[in-house]
Structures are given as C-alpha cells and as structure tokens.
Short mmCIF file of C-alpha atoms in Angstrom, two decimals:
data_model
loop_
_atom_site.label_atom_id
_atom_site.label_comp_id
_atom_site.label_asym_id
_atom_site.label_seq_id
_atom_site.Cartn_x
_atom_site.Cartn_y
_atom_site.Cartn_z
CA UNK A 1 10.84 10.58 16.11
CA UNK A 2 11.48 13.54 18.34
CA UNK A 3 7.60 13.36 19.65
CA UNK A 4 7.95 9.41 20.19
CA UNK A 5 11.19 9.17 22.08
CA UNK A 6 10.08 12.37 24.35
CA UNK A 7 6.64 10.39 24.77
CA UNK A 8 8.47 6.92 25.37
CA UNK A 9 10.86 8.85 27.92
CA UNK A 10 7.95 10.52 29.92
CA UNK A 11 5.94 6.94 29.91
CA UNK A 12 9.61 5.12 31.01
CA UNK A 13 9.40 1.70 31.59
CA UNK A 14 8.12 -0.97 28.59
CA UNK A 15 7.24 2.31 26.64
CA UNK A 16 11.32 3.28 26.28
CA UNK A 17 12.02 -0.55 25.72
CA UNK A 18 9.49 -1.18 23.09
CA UNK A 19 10.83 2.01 20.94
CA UNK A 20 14.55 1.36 21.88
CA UNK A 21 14.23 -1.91 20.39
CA UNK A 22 12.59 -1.32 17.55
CA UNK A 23 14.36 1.63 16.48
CA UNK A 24 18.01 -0.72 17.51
CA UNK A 25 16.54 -2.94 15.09
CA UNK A 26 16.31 -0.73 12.14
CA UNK A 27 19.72 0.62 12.91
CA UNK A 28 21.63 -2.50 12.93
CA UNK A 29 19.63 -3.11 9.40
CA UNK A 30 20.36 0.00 8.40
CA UNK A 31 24.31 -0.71 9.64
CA UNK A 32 24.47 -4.12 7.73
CA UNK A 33 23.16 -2.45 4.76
CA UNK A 34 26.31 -0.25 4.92
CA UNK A 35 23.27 2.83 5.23
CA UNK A 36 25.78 4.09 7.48
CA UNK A 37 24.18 7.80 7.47
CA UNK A 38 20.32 6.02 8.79
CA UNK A 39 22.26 3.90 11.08
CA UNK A 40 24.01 6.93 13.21
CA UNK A 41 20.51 8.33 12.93
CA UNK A 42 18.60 6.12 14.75
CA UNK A 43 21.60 5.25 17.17
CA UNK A 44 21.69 8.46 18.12
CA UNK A 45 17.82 8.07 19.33
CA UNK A 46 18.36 4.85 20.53
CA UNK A 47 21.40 6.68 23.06
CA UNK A 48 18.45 8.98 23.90
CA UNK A 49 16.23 6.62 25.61
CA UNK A 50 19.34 4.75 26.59
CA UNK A 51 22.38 7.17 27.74
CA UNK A 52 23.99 4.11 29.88
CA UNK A 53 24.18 1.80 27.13
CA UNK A 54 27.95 1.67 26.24
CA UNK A 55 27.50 -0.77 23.27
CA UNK A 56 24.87 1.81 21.73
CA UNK A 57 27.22 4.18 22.32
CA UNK A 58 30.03 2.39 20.55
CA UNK A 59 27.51 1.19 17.71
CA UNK A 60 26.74 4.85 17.17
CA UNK A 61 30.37 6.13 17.17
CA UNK A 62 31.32 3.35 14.56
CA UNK A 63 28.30 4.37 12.55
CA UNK A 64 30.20 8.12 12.99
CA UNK A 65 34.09 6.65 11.84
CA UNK A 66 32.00 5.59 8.26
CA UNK A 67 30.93 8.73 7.84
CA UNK A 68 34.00 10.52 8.61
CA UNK A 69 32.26 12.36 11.45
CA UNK A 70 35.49 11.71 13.79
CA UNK A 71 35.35 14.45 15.86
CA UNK A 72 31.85 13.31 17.22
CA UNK A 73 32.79 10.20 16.92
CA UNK A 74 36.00 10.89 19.07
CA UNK A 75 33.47 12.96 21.87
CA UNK A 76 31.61 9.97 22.30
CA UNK A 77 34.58 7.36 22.45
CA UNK A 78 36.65 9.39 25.03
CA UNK A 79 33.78 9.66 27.31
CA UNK A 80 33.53 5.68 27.04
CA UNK A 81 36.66 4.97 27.66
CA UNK A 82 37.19 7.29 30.30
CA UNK A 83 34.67 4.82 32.74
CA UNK A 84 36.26 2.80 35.40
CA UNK A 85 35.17 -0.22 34.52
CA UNK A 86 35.75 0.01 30.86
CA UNK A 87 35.63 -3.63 29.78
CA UNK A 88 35.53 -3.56 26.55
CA UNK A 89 39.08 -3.60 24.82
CA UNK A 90 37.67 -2.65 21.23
CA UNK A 91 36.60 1.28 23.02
CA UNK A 92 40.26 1.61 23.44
CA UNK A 93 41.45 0.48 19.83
CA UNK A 94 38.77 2.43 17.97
CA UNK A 95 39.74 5.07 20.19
CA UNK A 96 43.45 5.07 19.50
CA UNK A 97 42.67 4.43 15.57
CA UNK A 98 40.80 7.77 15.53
CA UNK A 99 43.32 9.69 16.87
CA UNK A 100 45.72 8.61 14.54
CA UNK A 101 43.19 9.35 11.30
CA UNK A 102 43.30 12.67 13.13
CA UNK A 103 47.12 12.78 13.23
CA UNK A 104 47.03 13.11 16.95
CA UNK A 105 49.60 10.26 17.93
CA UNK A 106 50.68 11.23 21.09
CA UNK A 107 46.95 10.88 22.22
CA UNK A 108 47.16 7.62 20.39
CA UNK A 109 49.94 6.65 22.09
CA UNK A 110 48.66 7.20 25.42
CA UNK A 111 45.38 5.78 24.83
CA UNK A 112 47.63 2.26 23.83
CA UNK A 113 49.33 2.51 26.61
CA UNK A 114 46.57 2.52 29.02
CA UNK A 115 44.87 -0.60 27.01
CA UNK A 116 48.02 -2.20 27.56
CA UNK A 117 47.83 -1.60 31.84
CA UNK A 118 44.45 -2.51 31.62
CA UNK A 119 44.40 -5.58 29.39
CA UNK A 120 47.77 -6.78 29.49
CA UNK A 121 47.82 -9.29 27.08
CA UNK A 122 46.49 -7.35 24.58
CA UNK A 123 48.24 -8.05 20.82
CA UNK A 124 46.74 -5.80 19.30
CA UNK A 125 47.38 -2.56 21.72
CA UNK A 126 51.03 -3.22 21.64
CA UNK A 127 50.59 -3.80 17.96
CA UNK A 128 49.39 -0.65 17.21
CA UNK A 129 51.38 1.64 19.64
CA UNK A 130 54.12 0.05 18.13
CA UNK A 131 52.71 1.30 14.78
CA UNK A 132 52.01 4.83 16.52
CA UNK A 133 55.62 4.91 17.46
CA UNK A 134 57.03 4.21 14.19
CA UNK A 135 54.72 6.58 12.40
CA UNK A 136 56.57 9.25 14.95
CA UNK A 137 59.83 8.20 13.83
CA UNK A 138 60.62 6.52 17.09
CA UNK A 139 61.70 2.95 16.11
CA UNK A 140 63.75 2.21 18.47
CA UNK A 141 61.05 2.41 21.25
CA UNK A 142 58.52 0.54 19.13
CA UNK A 143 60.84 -2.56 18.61
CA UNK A 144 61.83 -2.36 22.52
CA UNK A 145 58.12 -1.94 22.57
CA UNK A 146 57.37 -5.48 20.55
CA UNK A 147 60.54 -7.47 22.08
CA UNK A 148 58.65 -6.30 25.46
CA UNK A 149 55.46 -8.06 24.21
CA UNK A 150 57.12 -10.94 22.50
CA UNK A 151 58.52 -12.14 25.88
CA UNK A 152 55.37 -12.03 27.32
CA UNK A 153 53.17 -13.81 24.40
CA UNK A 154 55.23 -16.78 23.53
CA UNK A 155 54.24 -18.50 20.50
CA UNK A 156 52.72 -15.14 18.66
CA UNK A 157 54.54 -14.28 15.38
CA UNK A 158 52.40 -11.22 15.45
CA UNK A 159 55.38 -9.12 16.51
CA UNK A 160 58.62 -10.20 14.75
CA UNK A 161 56.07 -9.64 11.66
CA UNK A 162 55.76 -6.09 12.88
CA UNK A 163 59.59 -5.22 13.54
CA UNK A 164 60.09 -6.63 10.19
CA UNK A 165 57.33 -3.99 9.03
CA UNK A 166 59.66 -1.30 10.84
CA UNK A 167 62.42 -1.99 9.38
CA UNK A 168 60.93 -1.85 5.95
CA UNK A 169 59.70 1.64 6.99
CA UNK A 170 63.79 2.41 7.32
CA UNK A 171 64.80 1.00 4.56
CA UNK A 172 66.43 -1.61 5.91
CA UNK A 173 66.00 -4.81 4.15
CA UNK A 174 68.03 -6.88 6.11
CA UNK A 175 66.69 -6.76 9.07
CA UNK A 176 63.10 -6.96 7.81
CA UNK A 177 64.02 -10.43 6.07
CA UNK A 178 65.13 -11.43 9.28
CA UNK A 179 62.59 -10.54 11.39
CA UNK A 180 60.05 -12.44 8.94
CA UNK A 181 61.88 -15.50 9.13
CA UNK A 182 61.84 -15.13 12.65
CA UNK A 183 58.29 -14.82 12.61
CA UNK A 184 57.91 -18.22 10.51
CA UNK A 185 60.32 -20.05 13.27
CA UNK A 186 57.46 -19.21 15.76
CA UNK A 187 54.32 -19.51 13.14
CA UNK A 188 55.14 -21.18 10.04
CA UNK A 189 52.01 -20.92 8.74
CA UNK A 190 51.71 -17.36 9.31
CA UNK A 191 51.55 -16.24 5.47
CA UNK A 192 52.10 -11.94 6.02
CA UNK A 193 55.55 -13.10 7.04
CA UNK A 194 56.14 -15.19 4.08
CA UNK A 195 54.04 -12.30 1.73
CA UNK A 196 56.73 -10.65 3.15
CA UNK A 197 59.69 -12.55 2.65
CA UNK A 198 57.93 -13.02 -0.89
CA UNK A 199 58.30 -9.80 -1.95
CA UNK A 200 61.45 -9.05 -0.72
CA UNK A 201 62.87 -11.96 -3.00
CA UNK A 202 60.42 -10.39 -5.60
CA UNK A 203 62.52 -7.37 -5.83
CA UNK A 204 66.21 -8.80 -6.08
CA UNK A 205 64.36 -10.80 -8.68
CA UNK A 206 64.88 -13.78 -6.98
CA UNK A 207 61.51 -15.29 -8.93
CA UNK A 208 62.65 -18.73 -7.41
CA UNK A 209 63.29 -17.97 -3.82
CA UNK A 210 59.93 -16.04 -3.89
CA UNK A 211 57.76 -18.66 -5.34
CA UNK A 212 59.48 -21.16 -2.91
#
C-alpha cells in the first residue's frame, strides 16, 4: 500500500481518486464490520491521498476512539476543529467526549462552550457541558447552565431530564422527582423522565406509583 498511494500521489489526478475510493470502500466495510483495527488502517491511507478531507479525517479518528487510541485520535480531532469554518457540530462533541475519557474536563468544557457560540442551538453541547460541570462538582453552574438553554429551546424536556440527573448525583431526591415531572409537563412522552420517576418510586417501594 505504501508503493500504490506514493505511485497514485505522483500520477495525481484520476490515479489518487481511483485508489482513494477504493481503499474508502474497504474501510467503511471494514468499519461496519466493527474491524475497527483494518478500518483506521486504510483511513489513515485514504487521509494520505486526501489530507483536506475532514470527513476522512473524522472517519479515521472514530475508527481511533474504538480502539482506544485517544491520544491520536485527540491530535487529529483538535486540528479539525480548530478550522474556521468548522461545520460540522459532531467534530466538536467527539472532541469534548474524548477529553472527558481522558479526564481532561476543563478542555472539555471549553471545547462545549465554543460549540455552543458556534451552533447555538445545540442540545446536545449544553447537554454535555452541563454533564462536564457536574462531573467537576460544579452543579450550580450546570443547572444555571440548562435553565440558560431551557429558555432558549422551548418545548425540549431534554434539560429538566438532566437537572433531575444532577440532583440524583447529590443525593437529592426531591428535586430530581421534580425536575422529571417537569420534564413530562413539557414532553409527556419522553420515557427517561418517567424511567426516572419509575425508579425513584421503585425505591420507596412504591410498586404502584412506579408501575403507574
């Protein structure tokens, strides 16, 4: 492979599209397979005779996460989302999911808070720093965090859910029952709110309440 891509790169043109193809082809193969370890491989060749190609470049680094290669993984994710014009709000959340694998939340953090300047209306970014806050031990700023985001997503139970997921982390029971049935005023058919509530009642023994 080494002699073909540094043939296919000297030819250029249809000769680096031909091989980039076919070797993206028996990477995504090898991906769906869950041959996670052949998958990076050829990725990696593929980012050869492509080194512009951010998708590649995420394909590859997700190929990387399954193997537990972060710290390559990481390399190749911060110099993605470092571009510009970074469209692509999924670089941001694998990034920020990395770091926190890594134990690196304040990196997390930061990396959540830029996805949330550049896509604004992102759930999941304030989801997840919220998360990365609360795994710090800073609650308070991840529920100001999710009351921020609630105001601005009306209609999402998404984070009442979460600050009742908080205040399970703190023990307190109370205020995670309520924030669950908050959730099902907004979304009554959102079920992790009523697994939630579920369990709760599960645990006072409250076999009725829970199957109701």
């Amino acid at each position: 492979l080494d002699v073909l891509v540094a043939e296919s790169k000297k030819a250029g043109g249809p000769g680096i599209q031909y091989l980039s193809t076919d070797l993206f082809l028996k990477a995504n193969d090898s991906s769906i397979r869950g041959d996670a370890r052949t998958a990076a491989f050829l990725f990696k060749y593929v980012m050869e005779l492509n080194p512009e190609d951010a998708y590649i470049q995420k394909k590859y680094a997700v190929e990387m996460i399954r193997l537990g290669e972060l710290e390559e993984a990481k390399n190749v994710l911060e110099k993605l989302f470092a571009q510009d014009k970074q469209e692509d709000e999924n670089v941001g959340l694998i990034l920020g999911g990395v770091y926190t694998t890594m134990e690196n939340e304040s990196q997390a953090q930061q990396t959540y808070k830029k996805l949330m300047i550049m896509f604004p209306k992102s759930e999941e970014a304030c989801v997840f720093s919220a998360k990365s806050l609360a795994t710090d031990k800073k609650f308070d700023e991840a529920n100001r965090l999710l009351d921020s985001c609630q105001k601005n997503s009306k209609g999402k139970a998404i984070f009442a859910y979460y600050r009742g997921k908080i205040a399970l982390v703190q023990e307190k029971r109370e205020a995670a029952i309520k924030n669950f049935q908050m959730a099902l005023k907004v979304d009554k058919t959102y079920y992790q709110a009523v697994m939630g509530l579920g369990l709760l009642r599960e645990e006072k023994e409250d076999f009725k309440g829970a199957a109701t």
